[in-house]
Coordinates of C-alpha atoms and ligand atoms in Angstrom, one line a residue:
M1 CA -5.5 5.1 -23.8
K2 CA -4.5 8.8 -21.7
I3 CA -4.6 7.8 -17.9
L4 CA -3.5 10.2 -15.1
F5 CA -2.7 8.3 -12.0
A6 CA -3.3 11.0 -9.9
T7 CA -1.8 9.8 -5.8
S8 CA -0.2 11.1 -3.0
E9 CA 3.0 8.7 -2.9
C10 CA 4.8 6.8 -5.2
Y11 CA 7.9 4.6 -5.6
P12 CA 11.0 5.3 -5.8
F13 CA 10.4 9.3 -5.1
L14 CA 8.3 8.4 -1.8
K15 CA 7.0 5.6 -0.3
T16 CA 5.4 4.7 3.3
G17 CA 3.5 1.6 2.1
G18 CA 1.4 -0.6 -0.4
L19 CA 0.2 2.8 -2.5
G20 CA 3.5 4.1 -3.0
D21 CA 4.3 0.2 -4.7
V22 CA 1.0 0.4 -6.7
A23 CA 1.7 4.2 -7.8
Y24 CA 5.1 2.3 -9.4
A25 CA 4.3 -0.5 -10.5
L26 CA 0.7 -0.2 -12.3
P27 CA 1.4 2.9 -14.6
K28 CA 4.5 1.1 -15.8
A29 CA 2.5 -2.3 -16.0
L30 CA -0.1 0.0 -18.7
S31 CA 2.2 1.6 -20.3
A32 CA 4.2 -2.2 -21.1
M33 CA 0.9 -2.6 -22.3
G34 CA 1.2 0.7 -24.6
E35 CA -1.5 3.0 -22.9
D36 CA 0.3 6.4 -22.1
C37 CA -0.2 6.1 -18.0
R38 CA 1.2 9.4 -16.2
V39 CA 1.7 9.7 -12.6
I40 CA 1.3 13.0 -10.6
M41 CA 2.0 13.4 -7.2
P42 CA 3.5 16.0 -4.3
N43 CA 6.7 17.4 -4.8
Y44 CA 7.7 16.6 -1.4
G45 CA 11.1 18.2 0.1
T46 CA 12.1 14.9 1.0
I47 CA 12.4 13.3 -2.7
K48 CA 16.3 12.8 -3.4
K49 CA 18.3 15.1 -5.1
E50 CA 19.2 12.8 -7.6
Y51 CA 15.5 12.5 -8.8
K52 CA 14.9 17.1 -7.7
D53 CA 18.2 17.6 -10.3
K54 CA 16.9 15.6 -13.1
M55 CA 13.1 17.6 -13.1
T56 CA 12.7 20.0 -15.1
H57 CA 10.0 22.9 -14.8
L58 CA 7.3 23.6 -16.7
F59 CA 5.2 26.4 -15.2
S60 CA 4.2 28.3 -12.4
T61 CA 1.1 30.0 -11.3
T62 CA -1.3 30.7 -8.5
L63 CA -3.9 28.6 -6.9
K64 CA -6.9 30.0 -5.2
V65 CA -7.3 28.1 -1.7
G66 CA -9.8 29.6 -0.1
W67 CA -9.3 33.6 0.0
R68 CA -5.5 33.1 0.1
E69 CA -3.8 32.6 -2.9
Q70 CA -0.8 30.0 -3.1
F71 CA 2.2 29.0 -5.3
L72 CA 1.6 26.4 -7.7
G73 CA 4.9 25.3 -9.4
V74 CA 4.5 22.0 -11.9
E75 CA 8.0 19.9 -12.0
Y76 CA 8.3 17.1 -14.9
L77 CA 10.5 14.1 -14.9
K78 CA 10.4 11.2 -17.4
K79 CA 12.0 7.7 -15.8
D80 CA 11.8 4.2 -17.4
G81 CA 9.2 5.8 -20.0
I82 CA 7.0 6.6 -17.1
E83 CA 5.9 11.1 -17.5
Y84 CA 5.4 11.9 -14.2
Y85 CA 4.2 15.3 -13.2
F86 CA 5.1 16.8 -9.2
I87 CA 2.9 19.5 -7.6
D88 CA 5.2 22.1 -6.4
N89 CA 4.4 24.4 -3.1
M90 CA 6.8 24.2 -0.3
Y91 CA 5.0 25.6 2.8
Y92 CA 2.5 22.6 2.2
F93 CA 5.2 19.6 1.0
D94 CA 8.2 20.7 2.5
R95 CA 7.7 18.8 5.6
E96 CA 10.1 15.7 7.0
A97 CA 6.5 13.4 6.4
P98 CA 4.4 13.0 3.8
Y99 CA 1.3 13.1 6.5
G100 CA -0.2 13.2 9.7
Y101 CA 0.1 17.3 10.0
F102 CA -3.0 19.3 11.2
D103 CA -3.9 21.2 7.9
D104 CA -3.6 17.5 5.8
G105 CA -6.2 18.5 4.7
E106 CA -5.8 21.3 3.3
R107 CA -3.0 20.2 1.9
F108 CA -4.1 17.4 -0.2
S109 CA -7.3 19.7 -1.2
F110 CA -4.8 22.0 -2.5
F111 CA -3.3 19.2 -3.9
S112 CA -6.2 17.8 -5.6
S113 CA -7.6 21.3 -6.7
A114 CA -4.1 21.9 -8.4
I115 CA -4.6 19.1 -10.6
L116 CA -7.1 19.3 -12.1
E117 CA -5.9 23.0 -12.8
I118 CA -2.7 22.2 -14.5
L119 CA -4.8 19.8 -16.4
T120 CA -5.8 22.7 -18.5
R121 CA -2.8 24.2 -18.9
I122 CA -0.9 21.4 -20.2
D123 CA -0.9 19.3 -23.7
F124 CA -2.6 16.4 -21.8
V125 CA -6.0 15.5 -21.4
P126 CA -6.7 12.4 -19.9
E127 CA -9.6 10.2 -21.4
I128 CA -9.8 8.6 -17.2
I129 CA -8.6 10.1 -13.5
H130 CA -7.3 7.5 -11.7
C131 CA -7.7 8.6 -8.2
N132 CA -6.4 6.9 -4.9
D133 CA -7.9 7.3 -1.9
W134 CA -9.3 10.2 0.4
H135 CA -6.0 12.1 -0.7
T136 CA -7.3 12.3 -4.4
A137 CA -10.7 11.4 -3.6
V138 CA -12.0 15.2 -3.9
V139 CA -11.2 15.3 -7.8
P140 CA -14.0 13.2 -9.1
V141 CA -16.4 16.1 -6.9
L142 CA -14.2 18.9 -8.3
I143 CA -14.8 17.6 -11.8
R144 CA -18.0 17.5 -11.7
T145 CA -18.9 20.7 -9.8
K146 CA -16.8 23.5 -9.8
Y147 CA -14.8 22.2 -13.1
K148 CA -18.0 21.2 -14.8
W149 CA -17.7 24.2 -17.2
E150 CA -14.6 23.4 -18.5
K151 CA -14.9 21.9 -22.1
Q152 CA -11.8 19.3 -22.0
F153 CA -13.2 17.3 -19.0
A154 CA -16.9 16.9 -20.5
N155 CA -15.6 13.4 -20.8
V156 CA -13.2 12.6 -18.6
K157 CA -14.0 10.0 -16.2
T158 CA -13.1 8.9 -13.0
I159 CA -11.6 6.1 -10.9
L160 CA -11.5 6.1 -7.2
T161 CA -9.3 2.9 -5.7
I162 CA -9.7 2.2 -2.0
H163 CA -6.2 1.2 -0.3
N164 CA -7.2 1.4 2.9
L165 CA -10.8 2.5 3.9
R166 CA -10.0 3.5 7.5
F167 CA -8.2 6.8 6.6
Q168 CA -11.1 9.1 5.1
G169 CA -9.9 12.6 5.7
V170 CA -12.8 14.0 7.3
Y171 CA -12.7 17.5 8.2
P172 CA -15.4 20.3 9.9
P173 CA -17.6 22.0 7.3
S174 CA -15.7 25.4 6.3
V175 CA -13.4 22.8 4.3
L176 CA -15.6 23.5 1.7
S177 CA -15.7 26.9 1.1
D178 CA -12.1 28.1 2.6
L179 CA -10.3 25.2 1.1
L180 CA -12.3 23.8 -2.1
G181 CA -14.2 26.4 -3.2
L182 CA -17.3 24.5 -3.2
G183 CA -20.8 25.1 -1.7
T184 CA -22.6 23.7 1.5
E185 CA -25.0 22.1 -0.9
L186 CA -22.2 19.2 -0.7
L187 CA -23.1 19.1 2.9
Q188 CA -25.2 16.3 2.4
D189 CA -25.5 12.5 2.0
F190 CA -24.9 12.5 -1.7
G191 CA -22.2 14.6 -1.2
F192 CA -19.9 14.7 1.7
E193 CA -21.9 14.6 4.4
Y194 CA -20.7 12.4 7.6
F195 CA -21.8 12.8 11.0
G196 CA -21.9 16.5 9.8
N197 CA -18.1 17.2 8.8
V198 CA -16.8 17.0 5.2
N199 CA -15.6 13.3 4.4
Y200 CA -13.2 13.5 1.8
M201 CA -13.1 9.7 1.1
K202 CA -17.3 9.7 0.7
G203 CA -17.4 12.4 -1.7
G204 CA -14.8 10.7 -3.9
V205 CA -17.0 7.7 -3.7
N206 CA -20.5 9.5 -4.3
F207 CA -19.0 11.1 -7.1
A208 CA -16.5 8.7 -9.1
D209 CA -17.9 7.2 -12.3
M210 CA -16.4 3.4 -10.7
V211 CA -14.6 2.6 -7.2
T212 CA -12.6 -0.4 -6.7
T213 CA -10.8 -1.4 -3.7
V214 CA -7.4 -3.4 -3.8
S215 CA -9.1 -6.8 -3.3
P216 CA -12.6 -9.0 -3.9
T217 CA -12.6 -10.0 -0.2
Y218 CA -12.4 -6.4 0.6
A219 CA -14.6 -5.1 -2.0
E220 CA -17.4 -7.5 -0.2
E221 CA -16.0 -6.6 3.4
I222 CA -16.3 -3.1 3.1
K223 CA -20.6 -3.6 2.8
T224 CA -20.1 -5.0 6.5
E225 CA -20.3 -3.2 9.5
F226 CA -17.0 -4.6 11.0
F227 CA -15.0 -3.4 8.3
G228 CA -17.2 -0.4 6.7
E229 CA -15.3 2.3 9.1
G230 CA -18.7 3.8 9.3
L231 CA -19.2 3.7 5.5
H232 CA -20.8 0.4 5.1
G233 CA -24.4 1.7 4.0
L234 CA -22.2 3.8 1.6
M235 CA -20.6 0.8 0.0
Q236 CA -23.7 -1.0 0.1
K237 CA -25.2 1.8 -1.8
V238 CA -22.3 2.2 -4.2
S239 CA -22.3 -1.7 -4.9
Y240 CA -22.9 -1.3 -8.5
K241 CA -20.1 0.7 -9.3
L242 CA -17.7 -1.3 -6.8
V243 CA -15.2 -3.8 -7.7
G244 CA -12.0 -5.6 -6.2
I245 CA -9.2 -6.0 -8.1
I246 CA -6.2 -7.7 -6.3
N247 CA -2.9 -5.7 -6.7
G248 CA 0.3 -7.0 -7.9
I249 CA 3.9 -6.8 -7.0
D250 CA 7.0 -5.4 -9.1
Y251 CA 8.3 -8.4 -10.5
S252 CA 11.4 -6.6 -12.1
I253 CA 12.1 -5.2 -8.5
N254 CA 11.0 -8.3 -6.4
D255 CA 12.7 -11.1 -7.7
P256 CA 15.2 -13.2 -5.9
R257 CA 17.6 -13.9 -9.0
K258 CA 18.4 -10.0 -9.7
D259 CA 17.9 -8.4 -6.4
K260 CA 20.6 -6.3 -5.8
D261 CA 20.0 -6.1 -2.2
I262 CA 20.6 -9.9 -1.1
P263 CA 23.9 -11.0 -0.5
V264 CA 23.1 -14.1 -2.1
N265 CA 20.5 -14.5 -5.7
Y266 CA 18.6 -17.1 -5.7
G267 CA 15.3 -19.2 -7.7
L268 CA 13.6 -21.7 -8.6
K269 CA 16.7 -24.1 -9.4
N270 CA 19.0 -23.3 -6.8
V271 CA 16.5 -22.7 -3.7
E272 CA 18.9 -23.9 -1.1
K273 CA 21.4 -20.6 -1.8
K274 CA 18.5 -19.2 0.5
Y275 CA 19.9 -20.8 3.4
E276 CA 23.0 -18.2 2.6
V277 CA 21.1 -15.4 2.8
K278 CA 19.6 -16.5 6.0
K279 CA 23.1 -17.1 7.5
A280 CA 23.8 -13.8 6.2
L281 CA 21.0 -12.2 7.9
Q282 CA 21.2 -14.3 11.0
E283 CA 25.0 -12.9 11.1
E284 CA 23.5 -9.0 10.0
L285 CA 21.1 -9.4 12.6
G286 CA 23.2 -10.6 15.9
L287 CA 21.2 -13.8 16.2
E288 CA 22.3 -16.8 16.5
I289 CA 23.5 -18.1 13.5
R290 CA 22.0 -22.2 13.1
Q291 CA 20.5 -23.2 10.0
D292 CA 17.9 -25.7 11.4
V293 CA 15.7 -23.1 13.2
P294 CA 12.8 -21.7 11.9
L295 CA 13.3 -18.1 11.0
I296 CA 10.1 -15.8 11.0
G297 CA 10.1 -12.4 9.4
I298 CA 7.7 -9.3 10.5
I299 CA 7.8 -6.0 7.7
S300 CA 5.0 -3.9 8.6
R301 CA 4.0 -0.4 9.9
L302 CA 3.4 -1.6 13.5
T303 CA -0.9 -0.8 13.7
D304 CA -3.6 -2.5 15.2
Q305 CA -4.9 -3.2 11.9
K306 CA -1.8 -5.4 11.5
G307 CA -2.8 -7.7 14.1
F308 CA -0.2 -6.9 16.7
D309 CA -2.7 -7.1 19.7
L310 CA -3.0 -11.0 18.6
I311 CA 1.1 -10.9 19.0
A312 CA 1.6 -9.4 21.8
H313 CA -0.5 -11.6 23.6
A314 CA 1.5 -14.6 21.7
M315 CA 5.0 -13.1 21.8
E316 CA 5.7 -15.4 24.8
E317 CA 4.2 -18.6 24.1
L318 CA 4.9 -18.3 20.3
L319 CA 9.0 -18.0 21.8
K320 CA 8.8 -21.0 24.0
N321 CA 9.2 -22.6 20.5
D322 CA 12.8 -23.0 18.9
I323 CA 12.6 -20.4 16.7
Q324 CA 14.3 -17.0 15.6
L325 CA 11.7 -13.8 15.0
V326 CA 12.8 -10.5 13.3
V327 CA 10.9 -7.6 13.2
L328 CA 11.3 -4.5 10.4
G329 CA 8.8 -1.5 11.3
T330 CA 7.4 1.5 12.9
G331 CA 4.4 2.8 14.4
E332 CA 2.9 2.8 17.7
R333 CA 4.9 3.0 20.5
R334 CA 3.4 0.7 22.7
Y335 CA 4.1 -2.1 19.8
E336 CA 7.6 -0.7 18.9
D337 CA 8.6 -0.9 22.8
M338 CA 7.1 -4.6 23.1
F339 CA 9.4 -5.7 19.9
R340 CA 12.3 -3.8 21.7
Y341 CA 11.6 -5.4 25.6
F342 CA 11.4 -9.0 23.5
S343 CA 14.9 -8.6 21.4
F344 CA 16.2 -7.2 24.6
K345 CA 15.3 -10.1 27.0
Y346 CA 15.9 -12.9 24.0
P347 CA 19.2 -11.4 22.3
Q348 CA 19.9 -14.3 19.9
K349 CA 16.0 -14.9 19.3
V350 CA 14.4 -11.6 18.6
S351 CA 15.7 -9.4 16.0
S352 CA 13.8 -5.6 16.4
N353 CA 14.5 -3.1 13.8
I354 CA 12.2 0.0 14.5
T355 CA 13.3 1.8 11.6
F356 CA 12.2 1.9 8.0
N357 CA 14.4 0.1 5.5
G358 CA 13.5 -0.9 2.1
P359 CA 17.3 -2.8 1.7
L360 CA 16.5 -4.4 5.2
A361 CA 13.3 -5.2 3.9
Q362 CA 14.2 -7.1 1.1
R363 CA 16.7 -9.4 2.8
I364 CA 14.1 -10.2 5.7
Y365 CA 11.8 -11.6 2.9
A366 CA 14.6 -13.7 1.1
G367 CA 16.4 -14.6 4.9
T368 CA 13.7 -15.7 6.4
D369 CA 11.4 -19.3 6.1
M370 CA 8.2 -17.9 7.3
F371 CA 6.3 -14.4 7.2
L372 CA 3.9 -13.8 10.0
M373 CA 0.9 -11.2 9.5
P374 CA -2.1 -11.9 10.8
S375 CA -4.3 -8.9 10.0
L376 CA -7.1 -7.8 11.5
F377 CA -8.4 -6.1 8.5
E378 CA -6.3 -6.1 5.4
P379 CA -7.4 -4.6 1.9
C380 CA -4.6 -5.7 -0.4
G381 CA -1.4 -6.8 1.2
L382 CA 1.8 -6.6 -0.5
S383 CA 4.1 -7.8 1.9
Q384 CA 2.6 -11.7 1.7
M385 CA 3.0 -11.5 -1.6
M386 CA 6.7 -10.6 -1.5
A387 CA 6.9 -12.8 1.1
L388 CA 5.8 -15.9 -1.1
R389 CA 8.2 -14.6 -4.5
Y390 CA 11.2 -15.0 -2.0
G391 CA 10.6 -18.6 -0.8
S392 CA 9.2 -17.2 2.7
V393 CA 6.1 -19.0 3.7
P394 CA 3.2 -16.6 5.0
I395 CA 1.4 -17.5 8.0
V396 CA -1.8 -15.1 7.6
R397 CA -5.5 -14.6 8.7
E398 CA -8.0 -15.2 6.4
T399 CA -9.0 -11.4 5.6
G400 CA -9.1 -9.3 2.5
G401 CA -6.2 -10.0 0.4
L402 CA -4.6 -12.4 2.0
K403 CA -7.5 -14.1 1.8
D404 CA -7.6 -14.2 -2.0
T405 CA -3.3 -14.7 -2.8
V406 CA -2.3 -17.0 0.3
A407 CA -4.1 -20.5 -0.6
P408 CA -4.3 -23.0 3.1
Y409 CA -1.9 -25.8 2.7
N410 CA -3.1 -29.0 3.1
K411 CA -1.8 -31.8 4.5
Y412 CA -3.4 -34.4 2.6
T413 CA -2.8 -33.1 0.0
G414 CA 0.6 -30.8 0.0
E415 CA -1.8 -27.9 -2.3
G416 CA -1.2 -24.6 -0.3
I417 CA 1.3 -22.3 -0.3
G418 CA 0.7 -20.5 3.8
F419 CA -1.0 -21.4 6.6
T420 CA -4.2 -19.7 7.4
F421 CA -6.4 -18.9 10.3
T422 CA -9.9 -17.4 10.6
N423 CA -11.0 -15.8 14.0
Y424 CA -8.7 -13.1 15.3
D425 CA -7.4 -14.7 18.2
S426 CA -4.3 -15.4 19.0
Y427 CA -4.8 -19.3 20.3
D428 CA -5.9 -19.8 16.4
M429 CA -2.7 -17.6 15.3
M430 CA -0.8 -20.1 17.0
Q431 CA -2.5 -22.8 16.3
A432 CA -1.8 -21.9 12.3
V433 CA 2.3 -21.0 13.4
H434 CA 2.4 -24.4 15.0
R435 CA 1.1 -26.4 11.5
A436 CA 4.1 -24.3 9.6
L437 CA 6.4 -25.4 12.4
E438 CA 5.2 -28.6 12.3
L439 CA 5.8 -28.8 8.1
Y440 CA 9.3 -27.5 8.8
K441 CA 10.6 -30.8 10.0
D442 CA 9.5 -32.2 7.1
K443 CA 12.7 -31.3 4.9
E444 CA 11.5 -32.6 1.8
A445 CA 7.8 -31.3 2.1
W446 CA 8.7 -27.3 3.3
R447 CA 10.5 -27.4 -0.1
G448 CA 7.4 -28.1 -1.6
I449 CA 5.5 -25.5 0.0
V450 CA 8.4 -23.0 -0.6
L451 CA 8.8 -24.3 -3.9
A452 CA 4.6 -23.2 -4.9
G453 CA 4.4 -20.2 -3.6
M454 CA 7.5 -19.0 -5.3
R455 CA 5.9 -20.4 -8.9
T456 CA 2.6 -18.4 -7.7
D457 CA 2.3 -16.0 -10.4
Y458 CA 1.1 -12.3 -8.4
S459 CA 2.6 -9.6 -10.9
W460 CA 0.9 -7.2 -12.5
K461 CA 0.6 -8.8 -16.2
S462 CA -3.7 -10.0 -14.9
S463 CA -4.6 -6.7 -12.6
A464 CA -3.4 -4.7 -14.7
R465 CA -5.4 -6.1 -18.1
E466 CA -8.7 -5.6 -15.5
Y467 CA -7.9 -1.8 -14.8
L468 CA -7.8 -1.7 -18.1
D469 CA -10.7 -3.1 -19.3
L470 CA -12.1 -1.0 -16.9
Y471 CA -11.0 2.1 -18.1
K472 CA -12.2 1.4 -21.4
R473 CA -15.5 0.3 -20.5
L474 CA -15.8 3.8 -18.5
S475 CA -14.9 5.8 -21.7
T476 CA -16.8 4.5 -24.5
Ligands
LIG1 P1 0.0 -1.9 3.4 O1 0.3 -0.9 2.6 O2 -1.2 -1.2 4.6 O3 1.7 -0.6 5.0 P2 1.5 -3.7 2.1 O4 1.5 -5.1 3.1 O5 0.2 -2.9 1.2 O6 0.9 -3.0 3.8 O7 2.5 -2.9 1.7 C1 3.9 -2.3 2.6 C2 4.9 -2.6 2.2 O8 5.8 -1.4 2.6 C3 5.7 -3.4 1.7 O9 6.5 -3.2 0.0 C4 6.8 -3.5 2.8 O10 7.9 -4.2 2.3 C5 6.9 -2.4 3.3 N1 7.5 -2.1 4.6 C6 6.5 -1.9 5.6 N2 7.4 -1.3 6.3 C7 8.2 -1.3 6.1 C8 9.5 -1.2 6.8 N3 9.6 -0.6 8.3 N4 10.8 -0.7 5.8 C9 10.8 -1.4 4.8 N5 9.6 -1.4 4.0 C10 8.9 -1.7 4.6

């Protein structure tokens, strides 16, 4: 099948979170199954020169954005068998970060329009356009309205995957005519209307042929007021076309047997070597070098979503235990400062790394004993799967993808691969931490849970198959 995967980020060109991982791994898994899945993303100024140098320029033209004509260039790169298209416009995309600008609404409506515009000019007409999050959510609307008359789009089906419903892209009604060239009739419930404004995500959900989220539990949760971010009514309305498919992780990148970012490789057969990684990590981070102390890892965006107010509340109590904590993340200032404070107060016990560092993340997955992820909500979560793959036992709240991927440990049967709690409550979280610390003392049982986690299969194999079945169902 011919599939175009439209995304605002894609590893290794640009990644800020899970979407970047998915945009790399899912097309790769689909290609391995013999499908022609290509990826389209913005040509950000921060993409490394080694990739930019290899891109070939396909063509340039202009695109109407309201009353303006903007430059539109198309670069092309084939990497590891996957074909990538990069949409060029320095004014929109040559910035320090991919998101967080006053004109994000304009930048991504430009990108979305550009996707359809270039499809009328390149020799590739997909059967499916797979859009992701609000950044490309207007594509399903454009294709059924403004581009309705383009013959080659008549049979193209669209899927919109919601990676995180918190981010919806809400802008004033003027964007319809100013940026998208659409009429105000779309400012209604069947279109974009959201409290008098334009909501890109809502438009996409209404117009896409199929809507998916990244775990079955999250697909149910977003139909409720607590998780629905103001769109729970819409999610209930579209439940006939809403499904949850769990993400996977790329098993060739995330492989403790081959990972070049970790100092010692290990696998199921020689898992004790993991302790050499732990020692090296303690040394690298200036923590006390001790094999017997449980080392807990956190790798995350430092935001409310990830449960940091629970951690903030429990930090002193957590650190009363004989543990070490390593944190890698950036985000809200109050959490960054909180971790800085605790590593200042307990330099031998807490290491705070307030930065984004891919190789260090791999060393933390590999070098830690436990991985803490007490999210308030979690559409899927990839970090817990990476932790499992590297033998770091997850401690998670039972929500979204965390619930779907981390089976709780049962001390009577020895089944389960992590420690979980239900209520969003720091006391409950600490109970789960204490259960983990208790089991850690029993070396044999601990080895069992580590190996059970490493044996789970969260590769893309079965999820890619589910997407393919969906594509096929849609296009027949
Ligand atoms: P989300 O997409 O909500 O941020 P996920 O768990 O789905 O969360 O994916 C997060 C991805 O980003 C993982 O690959 C994780 O290792 C990576 N990551 C998060 N923060 C950092 C950081 N500070 N440095 C390096 N990698 C990070």
